[in-house]
Each structure stands twice: as structure tokens, then as C-alpha cells.
mmCIF file of N, CA and C in Angstrom:
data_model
loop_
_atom_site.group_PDB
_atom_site.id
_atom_site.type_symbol
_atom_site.label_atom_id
_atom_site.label_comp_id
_atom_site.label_asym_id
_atom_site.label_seq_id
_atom_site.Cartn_x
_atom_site.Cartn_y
_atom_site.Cartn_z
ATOM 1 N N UNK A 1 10.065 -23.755 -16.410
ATOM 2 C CA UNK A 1 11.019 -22.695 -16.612
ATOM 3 C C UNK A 1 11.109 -21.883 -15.322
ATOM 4 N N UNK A 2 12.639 -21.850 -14.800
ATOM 5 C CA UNK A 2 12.739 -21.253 -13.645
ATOM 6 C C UNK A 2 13.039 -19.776 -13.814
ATOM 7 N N UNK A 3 14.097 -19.674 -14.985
ATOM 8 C CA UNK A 3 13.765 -17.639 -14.867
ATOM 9 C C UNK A 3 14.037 -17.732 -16.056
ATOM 10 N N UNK A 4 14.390 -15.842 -16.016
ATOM 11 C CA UNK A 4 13.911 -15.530 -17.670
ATOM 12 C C UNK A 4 14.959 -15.952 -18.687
ATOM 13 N N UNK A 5 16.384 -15.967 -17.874
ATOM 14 C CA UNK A 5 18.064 -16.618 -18.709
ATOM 15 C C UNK A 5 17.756 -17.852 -19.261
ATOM 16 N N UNK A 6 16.721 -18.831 -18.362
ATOM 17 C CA UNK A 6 16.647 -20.132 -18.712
ATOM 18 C C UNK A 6 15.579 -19.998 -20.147
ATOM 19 N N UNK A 7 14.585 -19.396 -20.093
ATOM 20 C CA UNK A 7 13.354 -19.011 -21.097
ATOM 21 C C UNK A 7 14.307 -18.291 -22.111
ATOM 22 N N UNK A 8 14.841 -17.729 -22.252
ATOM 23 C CA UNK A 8 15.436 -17.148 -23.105
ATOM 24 C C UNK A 8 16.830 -17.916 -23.757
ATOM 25 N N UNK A 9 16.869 -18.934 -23.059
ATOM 26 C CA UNK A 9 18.046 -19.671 -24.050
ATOM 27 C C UNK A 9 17.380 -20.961 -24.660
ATOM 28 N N UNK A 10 16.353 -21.113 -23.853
ATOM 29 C CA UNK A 10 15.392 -22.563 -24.106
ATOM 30 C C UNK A 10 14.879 -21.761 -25.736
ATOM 31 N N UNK A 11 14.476 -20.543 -26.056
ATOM 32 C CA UNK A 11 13.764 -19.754 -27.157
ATOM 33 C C UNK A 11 15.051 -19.736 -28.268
ATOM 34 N N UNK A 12 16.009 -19.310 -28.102
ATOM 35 C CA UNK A 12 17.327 -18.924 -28.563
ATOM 36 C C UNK A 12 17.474 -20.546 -29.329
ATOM 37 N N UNK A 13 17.479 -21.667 -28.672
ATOM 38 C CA UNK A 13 17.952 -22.578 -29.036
ATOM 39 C C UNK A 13 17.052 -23.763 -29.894
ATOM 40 N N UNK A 14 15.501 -22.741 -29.995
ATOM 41 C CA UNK A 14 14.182 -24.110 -29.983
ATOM 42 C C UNK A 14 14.562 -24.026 -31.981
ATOM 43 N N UNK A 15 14.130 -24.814 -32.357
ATOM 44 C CA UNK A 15 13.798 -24.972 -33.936
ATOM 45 C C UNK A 15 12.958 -23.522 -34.064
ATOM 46 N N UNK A 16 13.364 -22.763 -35.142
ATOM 47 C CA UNK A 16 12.757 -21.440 -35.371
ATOM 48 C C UNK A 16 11.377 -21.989 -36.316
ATOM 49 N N UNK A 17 11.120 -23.227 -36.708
ATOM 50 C CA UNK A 17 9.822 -23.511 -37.341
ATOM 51 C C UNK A 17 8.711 -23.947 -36.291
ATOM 52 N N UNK A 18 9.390 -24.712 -34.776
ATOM 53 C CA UNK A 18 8.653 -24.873 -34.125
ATOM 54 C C UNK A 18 8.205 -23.615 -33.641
ATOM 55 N N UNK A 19 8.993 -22.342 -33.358
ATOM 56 C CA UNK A 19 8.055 -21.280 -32.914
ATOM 57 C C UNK A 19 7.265 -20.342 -33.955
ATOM 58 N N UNK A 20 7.138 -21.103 -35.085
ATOM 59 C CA UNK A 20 6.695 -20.377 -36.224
ATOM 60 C C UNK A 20 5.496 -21.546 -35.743
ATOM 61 N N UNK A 21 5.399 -22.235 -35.731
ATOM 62 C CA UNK A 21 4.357 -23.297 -35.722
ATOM 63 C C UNK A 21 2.761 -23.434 -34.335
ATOM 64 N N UNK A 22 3.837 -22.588 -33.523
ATOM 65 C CA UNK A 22 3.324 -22.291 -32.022
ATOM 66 C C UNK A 22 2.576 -20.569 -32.221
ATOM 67 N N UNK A 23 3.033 -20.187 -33.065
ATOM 68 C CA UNK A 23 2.603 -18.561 -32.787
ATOM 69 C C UNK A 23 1.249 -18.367 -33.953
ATOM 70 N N UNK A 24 1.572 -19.535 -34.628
ATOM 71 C CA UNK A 24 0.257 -19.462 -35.646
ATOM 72 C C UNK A 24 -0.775 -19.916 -35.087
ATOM 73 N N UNK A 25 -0.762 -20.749 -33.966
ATOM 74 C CA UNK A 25 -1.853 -21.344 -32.944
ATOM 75 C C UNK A 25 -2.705 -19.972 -32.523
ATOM 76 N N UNK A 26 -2.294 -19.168 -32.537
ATOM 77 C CA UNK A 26 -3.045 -18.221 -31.856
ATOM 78 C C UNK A 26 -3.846 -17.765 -32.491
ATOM 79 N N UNK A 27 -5.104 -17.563 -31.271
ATOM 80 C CA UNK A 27 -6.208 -17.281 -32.458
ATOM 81 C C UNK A 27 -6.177 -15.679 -32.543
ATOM 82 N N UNK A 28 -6.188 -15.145 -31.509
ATOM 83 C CA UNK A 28 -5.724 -13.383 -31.636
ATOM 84 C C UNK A 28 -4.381 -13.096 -31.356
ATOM 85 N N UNK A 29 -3.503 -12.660 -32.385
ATOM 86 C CA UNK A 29 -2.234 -11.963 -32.380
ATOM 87 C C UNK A 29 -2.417 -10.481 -30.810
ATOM 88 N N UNK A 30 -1.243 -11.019 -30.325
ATOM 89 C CA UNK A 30 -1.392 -9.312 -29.510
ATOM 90 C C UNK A 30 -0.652 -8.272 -29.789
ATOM 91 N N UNK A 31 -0.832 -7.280 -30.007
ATOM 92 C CA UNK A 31 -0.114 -6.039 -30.870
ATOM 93 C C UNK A 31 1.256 -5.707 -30.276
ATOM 94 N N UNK A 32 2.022 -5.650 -31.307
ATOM 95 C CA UNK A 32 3.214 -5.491 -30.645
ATOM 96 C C UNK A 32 4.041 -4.082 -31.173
ATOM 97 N N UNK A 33 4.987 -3.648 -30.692
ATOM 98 C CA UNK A 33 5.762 -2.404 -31.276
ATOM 99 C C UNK A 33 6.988 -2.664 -30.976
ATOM 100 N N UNK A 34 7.803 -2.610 -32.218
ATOM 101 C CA UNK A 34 9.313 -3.060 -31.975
ATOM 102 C C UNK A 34 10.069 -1.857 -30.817
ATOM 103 N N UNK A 35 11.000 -2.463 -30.450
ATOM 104 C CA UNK A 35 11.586 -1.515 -29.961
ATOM 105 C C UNK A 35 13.089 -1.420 -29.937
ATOM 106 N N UNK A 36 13.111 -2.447 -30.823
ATOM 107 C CA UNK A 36 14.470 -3.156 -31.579
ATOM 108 C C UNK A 36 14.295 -4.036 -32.571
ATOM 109 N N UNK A 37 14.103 -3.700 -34.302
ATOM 110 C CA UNK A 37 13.579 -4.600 -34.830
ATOM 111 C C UNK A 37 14.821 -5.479 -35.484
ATOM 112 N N UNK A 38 14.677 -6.727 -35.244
ATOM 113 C CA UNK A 38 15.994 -7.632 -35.656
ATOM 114 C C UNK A 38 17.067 -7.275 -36.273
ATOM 115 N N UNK A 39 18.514 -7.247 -35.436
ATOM 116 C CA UNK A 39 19.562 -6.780 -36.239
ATOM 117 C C UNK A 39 20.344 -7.724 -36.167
ATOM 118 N N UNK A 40 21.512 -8.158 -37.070
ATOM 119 C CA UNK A 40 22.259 -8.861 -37.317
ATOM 120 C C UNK A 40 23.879 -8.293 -36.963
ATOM 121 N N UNK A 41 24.405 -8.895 -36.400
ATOM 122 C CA UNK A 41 25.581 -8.379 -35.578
ATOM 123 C C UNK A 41 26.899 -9.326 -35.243
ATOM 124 N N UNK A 42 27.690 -9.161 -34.434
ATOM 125 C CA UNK A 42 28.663 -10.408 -34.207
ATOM 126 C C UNK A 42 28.938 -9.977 -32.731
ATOM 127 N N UNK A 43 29.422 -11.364 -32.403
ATOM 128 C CA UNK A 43 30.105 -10.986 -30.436
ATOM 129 C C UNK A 43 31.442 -11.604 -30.793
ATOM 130 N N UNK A 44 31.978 -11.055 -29.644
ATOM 131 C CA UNK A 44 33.266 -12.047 -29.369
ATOM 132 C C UNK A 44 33.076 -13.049 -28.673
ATOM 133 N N UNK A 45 33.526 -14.284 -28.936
ATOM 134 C CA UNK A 45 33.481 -15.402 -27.775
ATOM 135 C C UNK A 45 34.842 -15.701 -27.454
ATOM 136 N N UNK A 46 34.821 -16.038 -26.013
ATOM 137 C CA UNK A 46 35.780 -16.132 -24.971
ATOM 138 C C UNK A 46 35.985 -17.684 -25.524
ATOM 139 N N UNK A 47 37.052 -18.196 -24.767
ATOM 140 C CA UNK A 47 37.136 -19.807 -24.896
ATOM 141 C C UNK A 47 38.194 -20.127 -23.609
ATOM 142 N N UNK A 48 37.917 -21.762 -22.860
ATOM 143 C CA UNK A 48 38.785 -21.853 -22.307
ATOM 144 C C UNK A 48 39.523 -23.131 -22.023
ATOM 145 N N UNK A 49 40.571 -23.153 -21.723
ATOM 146 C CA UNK A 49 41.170 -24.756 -22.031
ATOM 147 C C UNK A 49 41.034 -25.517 -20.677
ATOM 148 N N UNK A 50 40.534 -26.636 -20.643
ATOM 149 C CA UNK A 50 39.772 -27.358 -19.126
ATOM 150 C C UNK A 50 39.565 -27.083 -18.632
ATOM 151 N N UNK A 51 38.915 -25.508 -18.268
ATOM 152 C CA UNK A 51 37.970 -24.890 -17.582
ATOM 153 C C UNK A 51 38.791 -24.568 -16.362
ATOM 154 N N UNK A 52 40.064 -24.627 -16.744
ATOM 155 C CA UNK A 52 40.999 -24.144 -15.548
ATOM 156 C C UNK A 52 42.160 -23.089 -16.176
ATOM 157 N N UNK A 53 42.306 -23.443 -17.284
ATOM 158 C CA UNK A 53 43.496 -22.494 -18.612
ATOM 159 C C UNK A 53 42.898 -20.976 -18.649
ATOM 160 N N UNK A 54 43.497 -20.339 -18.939
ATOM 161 C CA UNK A 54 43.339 -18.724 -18.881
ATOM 162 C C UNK A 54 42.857 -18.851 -20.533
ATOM 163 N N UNK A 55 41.653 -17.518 -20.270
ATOM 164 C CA UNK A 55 40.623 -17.533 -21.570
ATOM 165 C C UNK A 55 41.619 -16.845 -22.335
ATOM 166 N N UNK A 56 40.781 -17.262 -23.670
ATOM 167 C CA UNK A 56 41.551 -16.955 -25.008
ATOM 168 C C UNK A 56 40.099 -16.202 -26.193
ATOM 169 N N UNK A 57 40.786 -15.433 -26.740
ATOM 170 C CA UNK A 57 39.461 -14.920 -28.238
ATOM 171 C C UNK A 57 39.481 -15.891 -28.786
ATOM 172 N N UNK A 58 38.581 -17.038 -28.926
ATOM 173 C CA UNK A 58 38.273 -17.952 -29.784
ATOM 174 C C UNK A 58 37.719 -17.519 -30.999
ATOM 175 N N UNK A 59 37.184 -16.200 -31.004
ATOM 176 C CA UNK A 59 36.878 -16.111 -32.466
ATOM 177 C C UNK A 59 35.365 -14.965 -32.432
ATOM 178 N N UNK A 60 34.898 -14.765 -33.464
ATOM 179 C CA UNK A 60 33.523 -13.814 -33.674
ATOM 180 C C UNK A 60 32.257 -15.113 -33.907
ATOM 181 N N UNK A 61 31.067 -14.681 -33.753
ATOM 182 C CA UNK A 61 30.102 -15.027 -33.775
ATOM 183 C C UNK A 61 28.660 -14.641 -34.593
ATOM 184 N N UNK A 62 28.180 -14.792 -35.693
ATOM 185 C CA UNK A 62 27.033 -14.335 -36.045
ATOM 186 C C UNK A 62 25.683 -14.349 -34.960
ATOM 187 N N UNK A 63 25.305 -13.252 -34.211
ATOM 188 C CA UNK A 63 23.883 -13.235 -33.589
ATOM 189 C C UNK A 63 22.985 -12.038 -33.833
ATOM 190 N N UNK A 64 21.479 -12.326 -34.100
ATOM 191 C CA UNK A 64 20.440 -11.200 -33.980
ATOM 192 C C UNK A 64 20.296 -11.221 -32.625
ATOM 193 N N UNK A 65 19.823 -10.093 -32.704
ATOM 194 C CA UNK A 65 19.400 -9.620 -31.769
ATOM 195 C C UNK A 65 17.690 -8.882 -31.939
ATOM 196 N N UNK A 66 16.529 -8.803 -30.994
ATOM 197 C CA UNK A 66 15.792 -8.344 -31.203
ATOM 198 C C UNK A 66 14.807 -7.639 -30.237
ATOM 199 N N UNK A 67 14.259 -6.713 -29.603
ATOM 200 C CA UNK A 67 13.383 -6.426 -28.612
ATOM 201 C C UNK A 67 11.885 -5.420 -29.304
ATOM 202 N N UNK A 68 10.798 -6.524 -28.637
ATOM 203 C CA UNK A 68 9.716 -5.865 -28.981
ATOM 204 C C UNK A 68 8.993 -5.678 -27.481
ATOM 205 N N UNK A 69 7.849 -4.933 -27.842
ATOM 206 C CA UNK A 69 6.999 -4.189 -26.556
ATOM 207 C C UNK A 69 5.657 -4.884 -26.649
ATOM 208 N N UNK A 70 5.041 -6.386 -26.199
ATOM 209 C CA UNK A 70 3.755 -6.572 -26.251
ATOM 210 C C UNK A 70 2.456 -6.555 -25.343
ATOM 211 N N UNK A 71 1.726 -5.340 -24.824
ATOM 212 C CA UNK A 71 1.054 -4.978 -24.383
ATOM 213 C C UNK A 71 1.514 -4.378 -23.479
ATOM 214 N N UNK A 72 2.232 -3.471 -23.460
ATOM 215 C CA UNK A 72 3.483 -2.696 -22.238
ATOM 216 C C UNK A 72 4.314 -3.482 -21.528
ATOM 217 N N UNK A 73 4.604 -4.925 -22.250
ATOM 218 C CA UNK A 73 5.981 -5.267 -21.476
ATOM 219 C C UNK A 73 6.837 -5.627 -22.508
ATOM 220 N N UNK A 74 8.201 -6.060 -22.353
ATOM 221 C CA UNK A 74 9.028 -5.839 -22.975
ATOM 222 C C UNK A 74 9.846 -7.110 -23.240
ATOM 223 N N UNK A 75 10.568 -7.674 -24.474
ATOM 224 C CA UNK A 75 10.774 -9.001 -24.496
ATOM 225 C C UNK A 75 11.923 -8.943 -25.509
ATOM 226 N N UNK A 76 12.835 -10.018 -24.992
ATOM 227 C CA UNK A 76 14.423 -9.950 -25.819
ATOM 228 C C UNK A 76 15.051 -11.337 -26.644
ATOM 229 N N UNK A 77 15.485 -10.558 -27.366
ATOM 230 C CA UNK A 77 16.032 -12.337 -27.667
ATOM 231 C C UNK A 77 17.346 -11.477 -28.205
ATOM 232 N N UNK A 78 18.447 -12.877 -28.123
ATOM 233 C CA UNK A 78 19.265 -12.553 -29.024
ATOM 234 C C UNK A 78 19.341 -14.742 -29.365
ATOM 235 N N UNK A 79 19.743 -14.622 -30.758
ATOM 236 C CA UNK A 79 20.247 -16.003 -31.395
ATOM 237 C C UNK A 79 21.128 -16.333 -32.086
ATOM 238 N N UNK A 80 21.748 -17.199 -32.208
ATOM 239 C CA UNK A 80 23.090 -17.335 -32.607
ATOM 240 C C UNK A 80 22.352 -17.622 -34.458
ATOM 241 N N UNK A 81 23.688 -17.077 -35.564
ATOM 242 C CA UNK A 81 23.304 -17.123 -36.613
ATOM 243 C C UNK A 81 22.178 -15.497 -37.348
ATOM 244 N N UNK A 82 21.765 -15.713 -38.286
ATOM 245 C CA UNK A 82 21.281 -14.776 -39.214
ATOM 246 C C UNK A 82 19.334 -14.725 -39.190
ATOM 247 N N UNK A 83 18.811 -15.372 -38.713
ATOM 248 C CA UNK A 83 17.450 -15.681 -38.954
ATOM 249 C C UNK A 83 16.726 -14.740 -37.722
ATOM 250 N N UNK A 84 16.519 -13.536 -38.944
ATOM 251 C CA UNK A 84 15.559 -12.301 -38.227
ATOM 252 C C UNK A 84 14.173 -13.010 -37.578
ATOM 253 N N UNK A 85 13.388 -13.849 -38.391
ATOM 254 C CA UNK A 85 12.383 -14.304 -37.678
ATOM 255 C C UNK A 85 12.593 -14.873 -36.549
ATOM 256 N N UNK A 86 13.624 -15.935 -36.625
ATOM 257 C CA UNK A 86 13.385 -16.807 -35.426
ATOM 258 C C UNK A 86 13.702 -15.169 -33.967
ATOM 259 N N UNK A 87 14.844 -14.470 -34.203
ATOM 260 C CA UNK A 87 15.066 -13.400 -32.801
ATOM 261 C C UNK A 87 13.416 -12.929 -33.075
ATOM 262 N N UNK A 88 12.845 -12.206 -33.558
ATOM 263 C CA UNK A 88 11.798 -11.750 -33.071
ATOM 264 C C UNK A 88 10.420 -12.470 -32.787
ATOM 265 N N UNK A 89 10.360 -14.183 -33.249
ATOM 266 C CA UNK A 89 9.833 -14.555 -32.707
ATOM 267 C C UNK A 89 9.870 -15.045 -30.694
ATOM 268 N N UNK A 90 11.311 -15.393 -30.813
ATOM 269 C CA UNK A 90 11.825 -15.306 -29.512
ATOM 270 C C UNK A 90 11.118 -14.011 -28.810
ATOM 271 N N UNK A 91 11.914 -12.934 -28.945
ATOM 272 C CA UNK A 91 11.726 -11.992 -28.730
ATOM 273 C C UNK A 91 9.983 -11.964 -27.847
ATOM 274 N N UNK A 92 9.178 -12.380 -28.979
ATOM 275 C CA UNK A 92 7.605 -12.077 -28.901
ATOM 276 C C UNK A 92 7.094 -12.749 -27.359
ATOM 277 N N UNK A 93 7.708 -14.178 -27.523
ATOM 278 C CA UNK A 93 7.077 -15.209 -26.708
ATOM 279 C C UNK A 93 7.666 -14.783 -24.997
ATOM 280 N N UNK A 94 9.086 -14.205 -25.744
ATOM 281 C CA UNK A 94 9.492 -13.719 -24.112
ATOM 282 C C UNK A 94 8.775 -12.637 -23.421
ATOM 283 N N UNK A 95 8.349 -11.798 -24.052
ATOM 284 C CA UNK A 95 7.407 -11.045 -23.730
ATOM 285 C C UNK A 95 6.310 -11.278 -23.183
ATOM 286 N N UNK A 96 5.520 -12.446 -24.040
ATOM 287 C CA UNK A 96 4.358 -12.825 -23.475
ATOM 288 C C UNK A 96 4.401 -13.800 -22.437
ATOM 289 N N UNK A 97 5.569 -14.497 -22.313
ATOM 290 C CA UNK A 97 5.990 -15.232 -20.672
ATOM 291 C C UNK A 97 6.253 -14.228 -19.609
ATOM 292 N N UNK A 98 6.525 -12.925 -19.824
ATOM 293 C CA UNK A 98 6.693 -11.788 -18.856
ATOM 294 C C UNK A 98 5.182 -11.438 -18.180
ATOM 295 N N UNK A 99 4.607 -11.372 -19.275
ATOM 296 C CA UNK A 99 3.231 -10.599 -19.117
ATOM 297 C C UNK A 99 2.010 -11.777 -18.267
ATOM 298 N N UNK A 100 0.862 -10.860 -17.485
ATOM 299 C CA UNK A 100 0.011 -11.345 -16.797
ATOM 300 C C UNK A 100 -0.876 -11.873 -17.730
ATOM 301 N N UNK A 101 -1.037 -11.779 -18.893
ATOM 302 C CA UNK A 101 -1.852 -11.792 -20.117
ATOM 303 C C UNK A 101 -3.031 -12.733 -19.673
ATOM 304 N N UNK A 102 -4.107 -13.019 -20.321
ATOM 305 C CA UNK A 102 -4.802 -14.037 -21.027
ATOM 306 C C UNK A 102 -4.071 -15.278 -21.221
ATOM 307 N N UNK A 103 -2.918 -15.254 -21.743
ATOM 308 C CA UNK A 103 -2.696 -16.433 -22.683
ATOM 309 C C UNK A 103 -1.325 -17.035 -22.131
ATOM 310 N N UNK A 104 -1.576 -16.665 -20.644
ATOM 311 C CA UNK A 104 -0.670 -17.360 -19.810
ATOM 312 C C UNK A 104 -0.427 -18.847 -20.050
ATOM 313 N N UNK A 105 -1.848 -19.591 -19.596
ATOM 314 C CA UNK A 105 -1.834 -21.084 -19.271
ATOM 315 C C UNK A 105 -0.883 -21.486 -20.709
ATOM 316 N N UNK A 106 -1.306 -20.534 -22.335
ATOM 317 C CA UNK A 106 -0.806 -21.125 -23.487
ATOM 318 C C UNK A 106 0.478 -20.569 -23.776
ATOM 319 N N UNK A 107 1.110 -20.161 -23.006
ATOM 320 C CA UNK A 107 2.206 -19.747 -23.293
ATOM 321 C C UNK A 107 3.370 -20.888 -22.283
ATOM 322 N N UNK A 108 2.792 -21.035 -21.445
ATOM 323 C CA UNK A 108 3.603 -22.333 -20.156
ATOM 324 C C UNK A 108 3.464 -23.684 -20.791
ATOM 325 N N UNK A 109 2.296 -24.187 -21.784
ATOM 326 C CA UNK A 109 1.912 -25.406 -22.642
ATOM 327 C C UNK A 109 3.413 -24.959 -23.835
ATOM 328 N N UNK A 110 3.578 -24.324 -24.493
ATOM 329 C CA UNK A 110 4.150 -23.823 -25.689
ATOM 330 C C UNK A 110 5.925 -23.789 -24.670
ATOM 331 N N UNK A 111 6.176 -23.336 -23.951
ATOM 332 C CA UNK A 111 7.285 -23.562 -23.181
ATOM 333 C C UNK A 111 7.606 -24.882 -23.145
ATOM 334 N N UNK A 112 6.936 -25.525 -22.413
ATOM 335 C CA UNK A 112 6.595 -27.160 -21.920
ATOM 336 C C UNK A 112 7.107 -28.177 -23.355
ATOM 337 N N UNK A 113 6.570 -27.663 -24.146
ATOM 338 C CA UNK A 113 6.513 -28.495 -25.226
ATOM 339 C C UNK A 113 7.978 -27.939 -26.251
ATOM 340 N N UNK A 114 8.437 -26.970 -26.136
ATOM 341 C CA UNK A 114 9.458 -26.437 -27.007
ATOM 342 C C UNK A 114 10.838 -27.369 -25.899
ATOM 343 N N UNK A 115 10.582 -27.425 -24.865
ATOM 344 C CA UNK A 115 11.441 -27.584 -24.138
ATOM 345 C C UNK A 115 11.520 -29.368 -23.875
ATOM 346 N N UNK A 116 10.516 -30.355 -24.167
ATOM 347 C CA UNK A 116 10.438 -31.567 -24.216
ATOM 348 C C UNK A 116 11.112 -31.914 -25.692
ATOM 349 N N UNK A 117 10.874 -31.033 -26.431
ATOM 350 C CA UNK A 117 11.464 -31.579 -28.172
ATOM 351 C C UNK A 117 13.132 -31.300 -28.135
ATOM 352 N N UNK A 118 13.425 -29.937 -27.135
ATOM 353 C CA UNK A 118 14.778 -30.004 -26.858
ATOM 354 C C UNK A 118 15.639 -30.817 -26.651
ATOM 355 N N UNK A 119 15.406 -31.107 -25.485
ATOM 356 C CA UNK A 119 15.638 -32.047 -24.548
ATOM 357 C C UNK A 119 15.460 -33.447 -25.524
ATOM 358 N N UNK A 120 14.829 -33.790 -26.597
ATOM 359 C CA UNK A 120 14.514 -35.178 -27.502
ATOM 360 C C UNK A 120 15.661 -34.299 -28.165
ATOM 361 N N UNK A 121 15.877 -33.779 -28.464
ATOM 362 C CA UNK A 121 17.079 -33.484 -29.772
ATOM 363 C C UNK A 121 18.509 -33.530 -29.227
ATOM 364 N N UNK A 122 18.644 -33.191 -27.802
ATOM 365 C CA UNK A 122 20.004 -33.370 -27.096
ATOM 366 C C UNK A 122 19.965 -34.532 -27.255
ATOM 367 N N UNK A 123 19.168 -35.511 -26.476
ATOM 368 C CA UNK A 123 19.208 -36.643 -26.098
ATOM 369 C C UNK A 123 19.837 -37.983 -27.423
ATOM 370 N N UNK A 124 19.250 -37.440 -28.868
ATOM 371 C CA UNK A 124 19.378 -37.990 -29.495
ATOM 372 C C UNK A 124 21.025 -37.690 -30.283
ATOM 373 N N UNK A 125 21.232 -36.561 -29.865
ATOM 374 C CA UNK A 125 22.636 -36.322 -30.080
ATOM 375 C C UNK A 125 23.386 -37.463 -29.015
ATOM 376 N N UNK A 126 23.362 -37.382 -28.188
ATOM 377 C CA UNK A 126 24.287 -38.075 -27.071
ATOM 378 C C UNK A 126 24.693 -39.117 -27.153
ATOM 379 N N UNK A 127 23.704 -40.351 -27.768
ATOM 380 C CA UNK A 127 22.889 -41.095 -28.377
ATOM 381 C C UNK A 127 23.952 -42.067 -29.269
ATOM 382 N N UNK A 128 23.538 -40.573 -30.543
ATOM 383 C CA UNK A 128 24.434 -40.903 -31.343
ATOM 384 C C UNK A 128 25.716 -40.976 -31.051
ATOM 385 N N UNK A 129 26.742 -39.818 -30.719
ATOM 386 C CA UNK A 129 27.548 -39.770 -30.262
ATOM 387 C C UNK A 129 28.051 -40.742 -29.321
ATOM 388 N N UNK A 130 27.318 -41.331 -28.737
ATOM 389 C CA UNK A 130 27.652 -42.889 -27.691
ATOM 390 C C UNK A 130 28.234 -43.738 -28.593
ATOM 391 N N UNK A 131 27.471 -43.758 -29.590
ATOM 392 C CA UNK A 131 27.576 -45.029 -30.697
ATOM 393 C C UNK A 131 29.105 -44.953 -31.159
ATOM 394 N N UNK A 132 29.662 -44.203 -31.050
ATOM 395 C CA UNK A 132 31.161 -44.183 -31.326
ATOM 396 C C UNK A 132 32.601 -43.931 -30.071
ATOM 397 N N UNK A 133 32.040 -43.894 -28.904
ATOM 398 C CA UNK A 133 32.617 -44.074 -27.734
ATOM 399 C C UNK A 133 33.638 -45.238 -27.742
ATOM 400 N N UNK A 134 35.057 -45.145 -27.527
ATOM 401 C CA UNK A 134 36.376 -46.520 -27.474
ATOM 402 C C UNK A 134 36.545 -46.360 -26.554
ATOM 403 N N UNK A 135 36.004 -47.689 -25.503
ATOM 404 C CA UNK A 135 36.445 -48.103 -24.152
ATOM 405 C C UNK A 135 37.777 -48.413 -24.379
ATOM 406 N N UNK A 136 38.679 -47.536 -23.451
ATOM 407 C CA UNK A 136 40.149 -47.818 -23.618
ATOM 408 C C UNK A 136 40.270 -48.635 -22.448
ATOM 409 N N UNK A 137 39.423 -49.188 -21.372
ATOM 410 C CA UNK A 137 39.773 -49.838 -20.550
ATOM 411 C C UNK A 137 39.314 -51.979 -20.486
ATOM 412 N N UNK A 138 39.510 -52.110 -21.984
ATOM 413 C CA UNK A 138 39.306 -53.420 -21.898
ATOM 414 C C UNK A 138 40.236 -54.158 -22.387
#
């Protein structure tokens, strides 16, 4: 993970059971204090036609949003959809990828690995999606 946009969309986008699954690993919780406790909200999204067409309101969006404080630093998420846990689990881990902590080395393993199952779940989209590809040039 090269910065925090990339960590924070890699979190935004991971299975919210895999980071339910990763945060129970821990053997000491580190205390946290909301400082935004999960809200549920909408954005506007822009849209654009071949990335050369003048943008258009494509429409509203369900996202939480969430920011907590773990051990004096500070950590954000926002996620597309309704699931308070998954933003403040986000939220948590971004924090603790900010921080000098202890639980560095296990927080870069827990990155590493949220981000290899990604990357298996694109892949297997593509995949699929191949499987129905019409060569119009034969």
C-alpha cells in the first residue's frame, strides 16, 4: 500500500466479514473514541460518456461514513451502501495503518492479505465476464 487513498479504498471495498474476521485476531483491542460514529448518508455521483463527453448527475448514492481516534490518531472511512460496521471497521484499521503502534508488522500482514483476496475477486470477475466476450473479427 502506497498511500492512505489507496488503503482506504482497498478497506472501503474488502468483504466487511473479512475485516470482521481480521480484527477478532487481535489479542488486545486498542481503545478507541469515535469522533464520528457511523452515519448513513448519500453523495451525488458525477458520470461521464467516453471519458471525453461533458459530466452528467448520474444519480445519488447510499454511503457511511465514519471517523474514530485510536491512540491519538485519527482514521476514516467512508463505504458505499448501509453497513455501519463494515465504515467503522474501516475506519479502525485506517487508523491503526496511520499509527507507529505495536501492531504495525500485523496490520501490513492484514493489508497484504485483504488486498490478495481482492485482487482474487476482480480477477475472477474478468474471468467470468471473458467467458462471454463475441469476437466480431472472425
Amino acid at each position: 500500500m502506497t498511500t492512505r487513498s489507496e488503503r482506504m479504498t482497498l478497506l472501503a471495498a474488502s468483504d466487511p466479514a473479512e475485516l470482521d474476521k481480521h480484527w477478532k485476531e487481535f489479542d488486545r483491542h486498542p481503545s478507541l473514541k469515535w469522533t464520528r460514529r457511523p452515519q448513513v448518508g448519500a453523495i451525488a455521483v458525477r458520470g461521464r460518456a467516453s471519458r471525453t463527453g461533458s459530466l452528467f448527475e448520474l444519480g445519488e448514492m447510499t454511503v457511511t461514513r465514519c471517523s474514530v481516534e485510536v491512540d491519538g490518531v485519527r482514521g476514516y472511512s467512508y463505504v458505499a451502501g448501509r453497513n455501519k460496521r463494515h465504515a467503522a471497521l474501516a475506519a479502525v484499521f485506517d487508523a491503526l495503518a496511520e499509527s507507529d503502534g505495536l501492531n504495525r508488522s500485523q496490520i501490513e500482514r492484514i493489508l497484504a492479505d485483504l488486498q490478495a483476496k481482492l485482487d482474487r475477486r476482480r480477477a475472477g470477475k474478468i474471468a467470468r465476464a471473458n467467458t462471454s466476450v463475441v469476437d466480431l473479427q472472425e
